[in-house]
Coordinates of C-alpha atoms in Angstrom, one line a residue:
Chain F
M1 CA -10.4 -38.1 -14.5
L2 CA -11.7 -41.3 -16.1
S3 CA -14.3 -43.4 -14.0
S4 CA -13.1 -46.1 -12.5
K5 CA -15.4 -48.1 -14.2
K6 CA -13.4 -47.0 -17.5
R7 CA -10.1 -47.5 -15.8
K8 CA -10.8 -51.2 -15.7
Q9 CA -11.2 -51.4 -19.4
S10 CA -8.5 -50.6 -21.5
L11 CA -8.3 -46.7 -22.6
S12 CA -9.8 -45.5 -25.7
C13 CA -8.3 -43.1 -28.2
D14 CA -11.4 -40.9 -27.4
D15 CA -10.2 -41.2 -23.7
I16 CA -6.7 -40.8 -24.3
D17 CA -7.6 -37.9 -26.4
K18 CA -9.2 -36.0 -23.5
L19 CA -6.3 -36.5 -21.5
L20 CA -3.4 -35.6 -23.7
F21 CA -3.3 -31.8 -22.5
E22 CA -3.1 -32.9 -18.6
Y23 CA -0.9 -35.9 -19.3
A24 CA 1.4 -33.2 -21.4
D25 CA 1.3 -31.1 -18.4
H26 CA 2.2 -34.0 -15.8
A27 CA -0.9 -33.6 -14.1
T28 CA -2.3 -37.1 -14.4
D29 CA -1.7 -39.3 -11.8
E30 CA 0.7 -42.2 -11.9
I31 CA -1.9 -45.0 -12.8
T32 CA -3.4 -43.1 -15.7
S33 CA -0.2 -41.8 -16.9
A34 CA 1.1 -45.5 -17.4
E35 CA -2.0 -46.1 -19.2
I36 CA -1.4 -43.4 -21.7
E37 CA 2.1 -44.1 -22.4
K38 CA 1.1 -47.9 -22.9
H39 CA -1.6 -46.7 -25.5
L40 CA 0.6 -44.0 -27.1
E41 CA 3.3 -47.1 -27.9
G42 CA 1.0 -48.8 -30.1
C43 CA -1.0 -45.6 -31.4
E44 CA 0.6 -43.3 -33.9
K45 CA -2.7 -41.4 -34.3
C46 CA -2.5 -40.7 -30.7
R47 CA 1.1 -40.1 -30.4
K48 CA 1.1 -37.6 -33.0
K49 CA -2.0 -35.7 -30.6
S50 CA 0.1 -36.1 -28.0
E51 CA 3.2 -34.5 -29.5
E52 CA 1.0 -31.8 -30.9
C53 CA -0.3 -30.8 -27.2
K54 CA 3.6 -30.8 -25.6
R55 CA 4.3 -28.6 -28.1
L56 CA 1.5 -26.3 -27.8
L57 CA 1.8 -26.2 -24.2
E58 CA 5.5 -25.2 -24.5
D59 CA 4.4 -22.9 -26.6
I60 CA 2.2 -21.1 -24.5
S61 CA 5.0 -21.3 -21.6
K62 CA 7.1 -18.9 -24.0
L63 CA 4.3 -16.4 -23.6
E64 CA 6.3 -14.2 -21.1
L65 CA 3.6 -11.6 -20.3
E66 CA 5.9 -9.2 -18.4
P67 CA 4.6 -6.6 -17.0
P68 CA 5.9 -3.0 -17.8
S69 CA 8.9 -2.3 -16.3
E70 CA 8.0 0.9 -14.5
L71 CA 5.4 -0.8 -12.6
H72 CA 8.0 -2.1 -9.9
S73 CA 9.1 1.2 -9.2
R74 CA 5.7 3.0 -9.4
V75 CA 4.4 0.9 -6.6
M76 CA 7.4 1.1 -4.7
E77 CA 7.5 5.0 -5.0
S78 CA 3.1 5.1 -3.9
I79 CA 3.6 2.5 -0.8
K80 CA 6.1 5.5 0.5
S81 CA 3.0 7.8 0.9
V82 CA 0.5 5.0 2.3
P83 CA 0.2 3.6 5.5
Q84 CA -0.8 -0.1 6.1
D85 CA -4.1 -0.3 7.8
R86 CA -3.9 -1.5 11.4
K87 CA -6.1 -0.9 14.3
K88 CA -7.5 2.4 14.3
I89 CA -6.9 5.5 16.4
Y90 CA -8.6 8.6 17.3
L91 CA -8.0 11.6 15.7
G92 CA -9.2 14.6 17.5
R93 CA -10.1 17.5 14.7
F94 CA -7.5 20.4 14.8
F95 CA -8.9 22.7 12.6
T96 CA -12.7 22.4 11.6
N97 CA -12.5 25.0 9.6
N98 CA -9.2 25.8 7.9
R99 CA -9.7 29.9 7.2
I100 CA -6.2 30.3 8.9
P101 CA -4.7 33.2 6.5
I102 CA -3.1 30.9 4.5
G103 CA -0.5 33.3 3.1
T104 CA 1.2 34.0 6.2
L105 CA 1.4 30.6 7.1
T106 CA 4.2 30.0 4.8
A107 CA 4.0 26.8 3.3
A108 CA 3.0 24.7 6.0
C109 CA 0.8 25.3 8.6
I110 CA 1.1 23.3 11.7
V111 CA 5.0 21.8 12.7
L112 CA 4.8 19.1 14.7
A113 CA 7.9 19.1 16.4
V114 CA 8.9 15.7 17.3
I115 CA 10.9 14.6 20.4
V116 CA 13.5 11.5 19.3
G117 CA 15.0 10.0 22.0
K118 CA 16.3 6.8 23.7
S119 CA 13.9 6.9 26.3
F120 CA 11.0 6.2 23.7
S121 CA 12.9 2.9 22.5
S122 CA 10.3 0.9 24.8
F123 CA 7.4 2.4 23.5
N124 CA 4.8 -0.3 22.5
L125 CA 2.4 0.5 20.4
Q126 CA -0.2 -2.0 22.1
D127 CA 0.1 0.8 24.3
I128 CA -1.9 3.3 22.1
T129 CA -5.3 2.4 22.2
A130 CA -8.7 4.7 21.7
D131 CA -8.9 5.3 25.6
K132 CA -5.4 6.7 25.8
V133 CA -6.6 9.4 23.2
A134 CA -7.8 12.7 23.9
K135 CA -9.5 15.2 21.8
A136 CA -8.7 18.7 21.0
T137 CA -10.9 20.7 18.7
I138 CA -9.0 23.7 17.6
S139 CA -11.3 26.0 14.7
E140 CA -11.4 29.8 13.6
T141 CA -14.7 30.8 14.2
N142 CA -14.2 34.3 13.1
P143 CA -11.8 34.2 10.4
E144 CA -12.0 38.2 9.5
S145 CA -11.2 39.0 13.2
Q146 CA -8.5 36.1 12.7
V147 CA -9.8 34.7 15.9
M148 CA -8.7 31.2 16.4
E149 CA -11.1 29.1 19.1
T150 CA -9.8 26.0 21.2
A151 CA -12.5 24.2 22.3
V152 CA -11.6 20.8 24.1
N153 CA -14.3 18.2 25.0
S154 CA -13.7 18.0 28.7
S155 CA -14.7 14.3 29.2
E156 CA -12.4 13.3 26.3
A157 CA -9.9 15.5 27.9
D158 CA -10.3 13.6 31.4
I159 CA -9.3 10.3 29.9
A160 CA -5.9 11.8 28.5
E161 CA -5.1 14.2 31.2
N162 CA -3.2 16.0 29.1
K163 CA -2.5 20.2 28.8
L164 CA -2.1 22.4 26.2
V165 CA 0.7 25.0 26.3
F166 CA 0.9 28.2 24.0
K167 CA 4.4 29.2 24.2
A168 CA 6.2 31.5 22.1
P169 CA 9.9 31.4 22.5
E170 CA 11.6 32.5 19.5
N171 CA 11.4 33.6 15.8
D172 CA 7.6 34.8 16.5
A173 CA 6.8 30.9 16.7
L174 CA 4.7 29.5 19.0
Y175 CA 4.2 26.0 20.0
F176 CA 1.5 24.4 21.5
Y177 CA 2.3 21.8 24.2
A178 CA 0.5 19.1 25.9
G179 CA 1.7 19.0 29.7
G180 CA 2.3 22.6 30.5
E181 CA 1.0 24.1 33.7
T182 CA 0.4 27.5 33.8
A183 CA -2.5 29.2 34.6
A184 CA -5.9 29.3 32.8
D185 CA -8.9 30.1 34.0
E186 CA -12.0 28.4 33.6
S187 CA -13.6 30.3 31.2
G188 CA -11.0 29.7 29.0
S189 CA -8.0 31.9 28.5
D190 CA -7.1 34.7 25.9
V191 CA -3.9 34.7 24.3
T192 CA -2.5 37.9 23.3
G193 CA 0.6 37.5 21.4
A194 CA 4.0 36.5 21.6
E195 CA 5.0 39.3 24.1
E196 CA 4.1 36.8 26.4
E197 CA 6.5 34.3 26.9
N198 CA 4.4 31.4 27.6
Y199 CA 0.6 30.3 27.4
T200 CA 0.2 27.2 29.3
V201 CA -3.3 26.0 29.8
P202 CA -4.0 23.2 32.0
N203 CA -6.4 20.6 30.3
K204 CA -8.6 20.5 33.2
F205 CA -9.5 24.7 32.6
A206 CA -8.8 24.6 29.2
L207 CA -11.4 21.7 28.2
K208 CA -14.3 23.6 30.2
G209 CA -13.9 26.5 27.7
N210 CA -12.7 28.0 24.9
M211 CA -9.4 29.4 24.5
T212 CA -9.4 32.1 22.4
V213 CA -6.5 33.4 20.6
T214 CA -7.2 36.7 19.1
A215 CA -5.6 38.1 16.3
E216 CA -2.3 39.3 17.1
A217 CA -1.5 35.7 18.6
V218 CA -3.0 34.2 15.3
E219 CA -0.7 36.6 13.3
T220 CA 2.0 35.3 15.7
L221 CA 1.0 31.6 14.7
S222 CA 2.3 32.1 11.3
P223 CA 3.8 30.1 10.8
A224 CA 2.1 28.2 13.4
L225 CA 4.1 25.8 14.9
I226 CA 2.4 23.3 16.9
N227 CA 3.9 20.8 19.1
M228 CA 1.8 18.8 21.1
K229 CA 3.8 16.8 23.5
S230 CA 1.5 13.8 23.5
I231 CA 1.7 13.5 19.6
T232 CA 5.4 13.7 20.1
A233 CA 5.4 10.9 21.8
E234 CA 3.7 9.2 18.9
L235 CA 5.5 10.6 16.0
S236 CA 9.1 9.6 18.2
S237 CA 7.7 6.2 18.6
Y238 CA 7.6 6.0 15.2
M239 CA 10.9 7.6 14.3
N240 CA 12.5 5.3 16.8
L241 CA 10.7 2.3 15.5
K242 CA 11.7 3.2 12.3
S243 CA 15.3 2.6 12.9
Q244 CA 14.3 -1.0 14.4
N245 CA 12.3 -1.4 10.9
G246 CA 9.2 -1.0 12.4
A247 CA 8.1 2.7 11.3
E248 CA 5.7 1.7 8.9
L249 CA 3.5 0.3 11.6
L250 CA 2.7 3.6 13.9
R251 CA 2.7 5.7 10.7
A252 CA 0.1 3.5 9.5
E253 CA -1.7 4.2 12.5
L254 CA -1.1 7.3 12.2
M255 CA -3.0 7.3 9.1
S256 CA -5.2 5.0 9.2
E257 CA -8.0 7.7 9.9
F258 CA -6.2 10.3 8.3
E259 CA -8.9 12.2 6.8
G260 CA -8.9 15.2 4.9
R261 CA -5.5 16.1 5.0
A262 CA -2.1 15.4 3.3
A263 CA 1.1 15.2 5.5
I264 CA 4.8 15.2 4.6
F265 CA 7.2 13.2 7.4
C266 CA 10.5 14.8 6.9
R267 CA 13.9 14.0 8.5
Y268 CA 14.6 16.5 11.0
D269 CA 18.0 17.7 9.2
D270 CA 15.9 17.7 5.9
L271 CA 13.4 20.2 7.4
E272 CA 15.9 22.4 8.8
G273 CA 16.4 25.4 7.2
L274 CA 13.1 24.8 5.0
Y275 CA 11.8 27.1 7.4
E276 CA 15.0 29.1 8.5
G277 CA 14.7 30.6 11.7
R278 CA 11.3 29.5 12.4
S279 CA 11.5 25.8 12.7
S280 CA 14.9 24.8 12.8
H281 CA 15.3 25.2 16.4
I282 CA 12.8 22.6 16.8
V283 CA 13.7 20.2 14.8
R284 CA 17.2 20.8 16.1
K285 CA 15.8 19.9 19.8
Y286 CA 13.4 17.3 19.0
G287 CA 14.6 15.3 15.9
S288 CA 12.1 15.0 13.1
S289 CA 9.2 16.8 11.9
A290 CA 5.8 16.2 9.9
L291 CA 4.1 19.0 8.1
I292 CA 0.5 18.9 7.8
I293 CA -0.9 20.4 5.1
S294 CA -4.5 21.8 4.8
R295 CA -7.3 21.3 1.7
D296 CA -6.6 25.1 1.1
D297 CA -3.2 24.8 1.1
T298 CA -2.6 22.3 -1.6
E299 CA -0.6 24.8 -3.7
N300 CA 1.9 25.6 -0.8
F301 CA 1.8 21.6 -0.4
L302 CA 3.1 20.9 -3.8
V303 CA 5.5 23.7 -3.2
I304 CA 7.2 22.1 -0.4
E305 CA 7.4 18.7 -2.2
K306 CA 9.1 20.0 -5.0
L307 CA 11.5 22.2 -2.4
L308 CA 12.1 19.1 -0.7
R309 CA 12.7 16.7 -3.6
H310 CA 15.0 19.5 -5.1
N311 CA 17.2 19.3 -1.9
G312 CA 17.0 15.4 -2.3
C313 CA 15.4 15.8 1.5
Q314 CA 14.0 12.3 2.4
F315 CA 10.2 12.6 3.1
D316 CA 7.4 10.7 3.0
I317 CA 4.0 12.3 1.7
L318 CA 0.7 11.2 3.4
T319 CA -2.4 11.9 1.7
P320 CA -5.9 10.5 2.6
D321 CA -7.1 7.9 0.7
N322 CA -9.8 10.2 -0.9
G323 CA -7.5 12.5 -1.9
E324 CA -9.3 15.4 -1.0
F325 CA -8.3 17.6 2.6
E326 CA -11.0 19.0 3.9
S327 CA -9.3 20.2 7.5
F328 CA -6.5 19.6 9.8
S329 CA -6.6 17.5 12.3
L330 CA -4.1 16.2 15.2
I331 CA -4.0 13.2 17.2
L332 CA -3.7 13.5 21.2
L333 CA -2.4 10.5 23.0
E334 CA -1.7 9.9 26.6
L335 CA 1.6 8.8 27.0
P336 CA 2.0 5.3 29.1
D337 CA 2.7 6.6 32.5
E338 CA 6.1 5.0 32.6
L339 CA 7.1 6.5 29.3
S340 CA 6.0 9.9 30.4
V341 CA 8.2 9.9 33.4
K342 CA 10.8 8.1 31.4
D343 CA 10.6 10.7 28.6
T344 CA 10.6 13.9 31.5
E345 CA 13.8 12.7 33.0
S346 CA 15.2 11.6 29.4
Q347 CA 14.7 15.3 28.1
S348 CA 16.0 16.9 31.2
E349 CA 19.0 14.9 31.1
Q350 CA 19.3 15.0 27.6
S351 CA 18.7 18.7 27.1
P352 CA 18.4 20.7 29.8
E353 CA 17.3 23.8 27.5
T354 CA 14.6 21.9 26.0
E355 CA 11.5 23.9 26.6
I356 CA 9.5 20.6 26.8
S357 CA 11.5 19.5 29.9
A358 CA 9.9 22.2 31.9
Y359 CA 6.4 20.4 31.6
D360 CA 7.2 17.9 33.2
T361 CA 4.1 15.8 33.3
D362 CA 4.9 14.9 36.7
S363 CA 4.3 18.0 38.2
D364 CA 1.0 18.5 36.7
D365 CA -0.7 16.7 39.5
Chain M
M1 CA 7.5 -20.9 -11.2
N2 CA 6.9 -22.3 -7.8
I3 CA 5.9 -19.4 -5.7
Q4 CA 4.6 -21.3 -2.9
A5 CA 8.0 -23.6 -2.4
D6 CA 9.4 -20.4 -1.6
I7 CA 10.0 -21.4 2.0
G8 CA 11.1 -17.5 3.0
E9 CA 7.7 -16.0 1.4
K10 CA 6.1 -16.1 5.3
E11 CA 8.8 -14.6 6.7
L12 CA 8.6 -12.2 3.1
I13 CA 5.0 -11.6 3.9
A14 CA 5.3 -10.8 8.0
S15 CA 8.6 -8.4 7.0
A16 CA 6.4 -6.7 4.5
A17 CA 3.7 -6.4 6.9
A18 CA 5.6 -4.6 9.4
G19 CA 6.5 -2.0 7.0
D20 CA 9.9 -3.3 5.6
N21 CA 9.7 -1.9 2.1
D22 CA 12.5 -4.3 0.6
A23 CA 10.6 -6.9 1.5
F24 CA 7.5 -5.5 -0.1
G25 CA 9.5 -5.0 -3.3
R26 CA 10.2 -8.6 -3.6
I27 CA 6.7 -9.1 -3.3
V28 CA 6.1 -6.8 -5.6
S29 CA 8.7 -8.7 -8.3
L30 CA 7.6 -12.0 -7.3
Y31 CA 3.7 -11.4 -8.0
E32 CA 3.7 -8.2 -10.6
K33 CA 3.4 -10.5 -13.4
L34 CA 0.1 -12.5 -12.2
V35 CA -1.5 -9.0 -10.7
Y36 CA -0.4 -7.4 -14.1
N37 CA -1.9 -10.0 -16.6
T38 CA -4.9 -11.0 -14.3
V39 CA -5.6 -7.2 -14.5
K40 CA -4.6 -6.7 -17.9
I41 CA -7.3 -9.8 -19.2
R42 CA -10.1 -7.0 -17.8
V43 CA -9.1 -3.6 -18.4
K44 CA -8.9 -2.3 -21.5
Q45 CA -5.8 0.4 -22.2
N46 CA -2.0 -0.8 -21.0
E47 CA -1.9 2.3 -19.4
D48 CA -5.1 1.4 -17.0
A49 CA -3.7 -1.9 -16.4
L50 CA -0.7 -0.3 -15.2
D51 CA -2.5 1.7 -12.9
V52 CA -4.9 -1.0 -11.7
S53 CA -2.1 -3.1 -11.2
Q54 CA -0.4 -0.5 -9.3
E55 CA -3.7 0.3 -6.9
V56 CA -3.7 -3.5 -6.6
F57 CA -0.5 -3.2 -4.9
I58 CA -1.0 -0.3 -2.9
K59 CA -4.2 -2.0 -2.0
I60 CA -2.1 -5.5 -1.0
W61 CA 0.4 -3.3 1.2
K62 CA -2.3 -1.6 2.9
A63 CA -4.0 -4.9 3.7
L64 CA -1.1 -6.8 4.3
P65 CA -1.3 -6.5 8.3
N66 CA -4.7 -7.9 7.9
Y67 CA -3.4 -10.9 6.3
R68 CA -4.0 -13.6 8.2
G69 CA -2.9 -16.8 6.2
D70 CA -6.3 -17.8 6.1
C71 CA -5.9 -18.4 1.8
R72 CA -3.0 -19.0 0.0
F73 CA -0.9 -16.0 -0.5
S74 CA -1.4 -16.0 -4.3
T75 CA -4.9 -16.3 -4.1
W76 CA -5.5 -13.3 -2.2
I77 CA -3.3 -11.4 -3.9
Y78 CA -5.4 -12.7 -7.4
R79 CA -8.5 -11.8 -5.3
I80 CA -7.3 -8.3 -4.6
A81 CA -5.9 -8.0 -8.8
V82 CA -9.7 -9.5 -9.6
N83 CA -11.5 -7.2 -7.4
A84 CA -9.8 -3.7 -8.5
S85 CA -10.1 -4.8 -12.0
L86 CA -13.8 -5.4 -11.6
D87 CA -13.9 -2.1 -9.8
F88 CA -12.6 -0.4 -12.6
L89 CA -14.4 -2.1 -15.2
R90 CA -17.5 -1.0 -13.4
K91 CA -16.3 2.3 -13.4
Y92 CA -15.6 2.5 -16.9
S93 CA -18.2 0.0 -18.2
G94 CA -19.5 -0.1 -21.7
E95 CA -15.8 -0.2 -22.5
A96 CA -14.9 -3.2 -24.6
P97 CA -11.7 -4.5 -22.9
E98 CA -8.5 -5.0 -24.9
N99 CA -6.8 -8.1 -24.5
I100 CA -3.7 -9.2 -22.4
F101 CA -2.4 -11.0 -25.3
S102 CA -2.3 -8.5 -27.4
G103 CA 0.3 -5.9 -27.8
G104 CA -2.0 -3.2 -26.9
D105 CA -2.5 0.0 -29.6
D106 CA 0.1 1.7 -27.9
E107 CA 3.0 -0.8 -27.2
P108 CA 4.6 -3.3 -29.7
E109 CA 3.9 -6.7 -29.2
R110 CA 6.0 -7.9 -26.4
E111 CA 9.2 -10.5 -27.4
I112 CA 8.7 -14.2 -26.6
A113 CA 11.2 -15.5 -25.0
D114 CA 13.5 -17.8 -26.6
E115 CA 13.3 -20.8 -24.3
G116 CA 13.0 -23.6 -27.1
N117 CA 15.8 -25.9 -28.2
V118 CA 15.9 -25.0 -31.8
S119 CA 18.1 -25.5 -34.4
S120 CA 18.2 -23.6 -36.8
P121 CA 17.6 -19.6 -37.2
E122 CA 14.8 -20.9 -39.9
E123 CA 13.5 -22.8 -37.1
A124 CA 13.2 -20.2 -34.6
L125 CA 11.5 -18.1 -36.5
D126 CA 9.0 -20.7 -37.0
R127 CA 9.0 -21.2 -33.4
S128 CA 8.7 -17.7 -32.8
E129 CA 5.9 -16.8 -35.1
T130 CA 4.0 -20.0 -34.0
V131 CA 4.0 -18.6 -30.4
N132 CA 3.1 -15.3 -32.0
S133 CA 0.1 -16.9 -33.2
V134 CA -0.4 -19.0 -30.1
R135 CA -0.9 -15.2 -28.4
H136 CA -3.6 -14.0 -31.1
A137 CA -4.9 -17.2 -30.7
I138 CA -5.6 -17.0 -26.8
K139 CA -7.5 -13.7 -27.3
M140 CA -10.1 -15.2 -29.1
L141 CA -10.6 -17.4 -26.4
P142 CA -13.6 -16.1 -23.3
E143 CA -12.0 -14.4 -20.5
D144 CA -12.3 -18.0 -18.3
M145 CA -10.4 -19.7 -20.4
Q146 CA -7.7 -17.2 -20.9
Q147 CA -7.5 -16.9 -17.3
V148 CA -6.8 -20.6 -16.7
I149 CA -4.3 -20.7 -19.3
L150 CA -2.7 -17.8 -17.7
L151 CA -2.2 -19.0 -14.3
R152 CA -1.4 -22.8 -15.5
D153 CA 0.3 -22.5 -18.7
I154 CA 2.0 -19.4 -18.7
E155 CA 2.6 -18.2 -14.8
G156 CA 3.2 -22.0 -13.9
Y157 CA 1.0 -21.6 -11.0
S158 CA -0.4 -25.3 -9.2
Y159 CA -3.5 -26.5 -9.8
A160 CA -4.3 -26.7 -6.1
E161 CA -3.3 -22.7 -5.9
I162 CA -5.5 -22.5 -9.3
A163 CA -8.6 -23.9 -7.9
D164 CA -8.3 -21.6 -5.0
M165 CA -8.1 -18.6 -6.7
L166 CA -10.8 -19.0 -9.3
E167 CA -12.8 -20.8 -5.9
I168 CA -13.9 -23.9 -8.0
E169 CA -12.9 -27.5 -7.8
M170 CA -10.0 -29.3 -9.0
G171 CA -12.3 -31.4 -11.5
T172 CA -13.8 -28.0 -12.8
L173 CA -10.3 -26.3 -13.4
K174 CA -9.0 -29.1 -15.0
S175 CA -12.2 -29.7 -17.5
R176 CA -12.2 -25.7 -17.9
L177 CA -8.3 -26.2 -18.7
N178 CA -9.0 -28.6 -20.8
R179 CA -11.5 -27.2 -22.9
A180 CA -9.5 -24.0 -22.6
R181 CA -6.5 -25.9 -24.5
E182 CA -8.9 -27.9 -27.1
S183 CA -10.2 -24.8 -27.9
L184 CA -7.2 -22.6 -28.1
K185 CA -5.8 -26.0 -30.5
E186 CA -8.4 -25.5 -32.5
K187 CA -8.1 -21.4 -32.9
L188 CA -4.8 -22.5 -34.1
I189 CA -6.0 -24.8 -36.5
L190 CA -8.5 -22.7 -38.0
L191 CA -5.4 -19.7 -38.3
N192 CA -3.5 -22.5 -40.3
V193 CA -1.1 -22.6 -37.3
E194 CA 1.3 -25.9 -37.4
F195 CA 2.3 -26.6 -34.0

C-alpha cells in the first residue's frame, strides 16, 4: 500500500510496478485500482507488465495440487476407531496385571454386555461426572494358582454404591454385575466356581476387603463375560445416542482415558455367534457388546478383527493413543437415581428373565 | 474457493463435533487440499505427507468438540497441519524436505487442470508447459513464499484468512505475497518461460 503522501502525486511506473500483482489479484482498494487503470491506459510498458502478472496468477491458479485420492477414505476409516476429546471421566483399573491364561480366554477376555432400552433415552451425558464414578480394581495376584483378586477401594465405592455380582448362569460364563445383593462377608468373598448359581457381593463389603476368585473360578471365567451394570448404562447411553446421532459423544468419553487397551465395539447381532453359546444369550438380552482386549491378547485382537471383517460385521476398534496395550480397565459409573429406577422398571417390564432385573438397585438399600 | 462463505460450515462443524461422521467427511473434503499441501510443503515423501495429513485430520476429529470458534476454522486447521508437519520433521530431522510442487519420486507429475481459454491444441500445450514450469519455479522459492502462494494463489483463501493463519499483519502478508510473486516471476525468466 502506498503512503498518502505518494497518493497525492500521480503514481510513477515504479509505484505501479509494486502494485501490479496486488491489482491483478483484485486486492487493491478502489482508489488505487482507479489510479492504476488510469496509468495503464497511458503506459504500454506497465500495461504489458500488468498482463504478465495476470497471466502468471492465472497459471499459478491452475496448479491444482490435489491430495491423493485415498486420503479421504483413510481419514474416514481411521476416525471410526478414534474418540473425540471431551471431558474426562474416571476409568477404574480392572486388571492391573493381565496374566489370565490367555489361551483359555478365547479371543476376547471381557465382554461388556450392554443394556439397550428405551429407558435410557433420557440419559443425559452431563450426568456423567467424576463424582459418580466408582472404582474397582481386579487383579490377578497369583498367576500360578490362577487366583484372581478383586480389590475395590472403599472410599471410592461409597460414592457409587455399586455392587459387584458374580454370576454363572449358563454356558460356563461368569458375569460380574454391579447392583447385586447376595451376601458376602467383610473380609471378602471366595468364589469357587460355576457350581453356584450366583455370586453377589454388595460393594460395601467387597470394598472392605479383597474378593478372591479361586483357580476353579478362573477357569470358569474363561471366557470371562463380565457385565457391570454401571458400565452397561454408560454403553447403553452410547448406543442409544448413536441412533440420535450422538453416539460419538459417549464413546469419546469412554475412550478419553482409554489407556493401555484396545476395544472393539460391536453391534450385538454382529457379536452373536462369534462366541457361540457363551455370549449370544448375553448380547440377545443386553443389546450390544464391547470386547476389550488386553496387551497380551493382541494376537487374538487381530483374529477377532479379521473375523468380524470377514463376516461383514459393523464394529469400531478403539485403541489407545499410544498404541500400547497395558492392562484392562473398566469404567464403573453410577447411574443417576432416576435412571436407575427407570432402568430397573424397564428391565423388569421388558424382560422378566433378564438377570439384571433381579438385582434391582432399589433393593440394595 | 471461498470456504468462509459456506454458510453451512458452522452447522457442519457442530455436527462433526457431535460425532457425525458424514459431517466430518464433508469437512475433510473441504480442507484436505489445504491440509495435504500445507503438510507437503514441509515433509519429505508423498507417503509421509499422506500419513501426516491423515494424522492431522484425526487430530482435528478428536479436537473438534473443543473448537470454540476463537479463530477461523481454516486457521485452526492450518495450524494443526503446520504443527503436525513440524512434529514430523522434528522426529525425522535431517531429512531435506521434498517439495510440494514437485511430483515426488514415487508419483508422476500431477495433472494440471485446463481451465484457461485457449484457442488451439498448440496453445493449450504451451500453457500446460508454462504451468508446469510455474510449478518448478515455485519449488525454488523459500518455504514462506511457497506457503503464501499456496494459500492465496492456489487455494484462494482471503487475505484476512491467510493473515490469521500465518499470524502476520495484513501489510506483512501483502508484502510477502508480492515478494513471492516477484521472485517467482524472476525464476520463470531464468527458466526462459514466457508468460
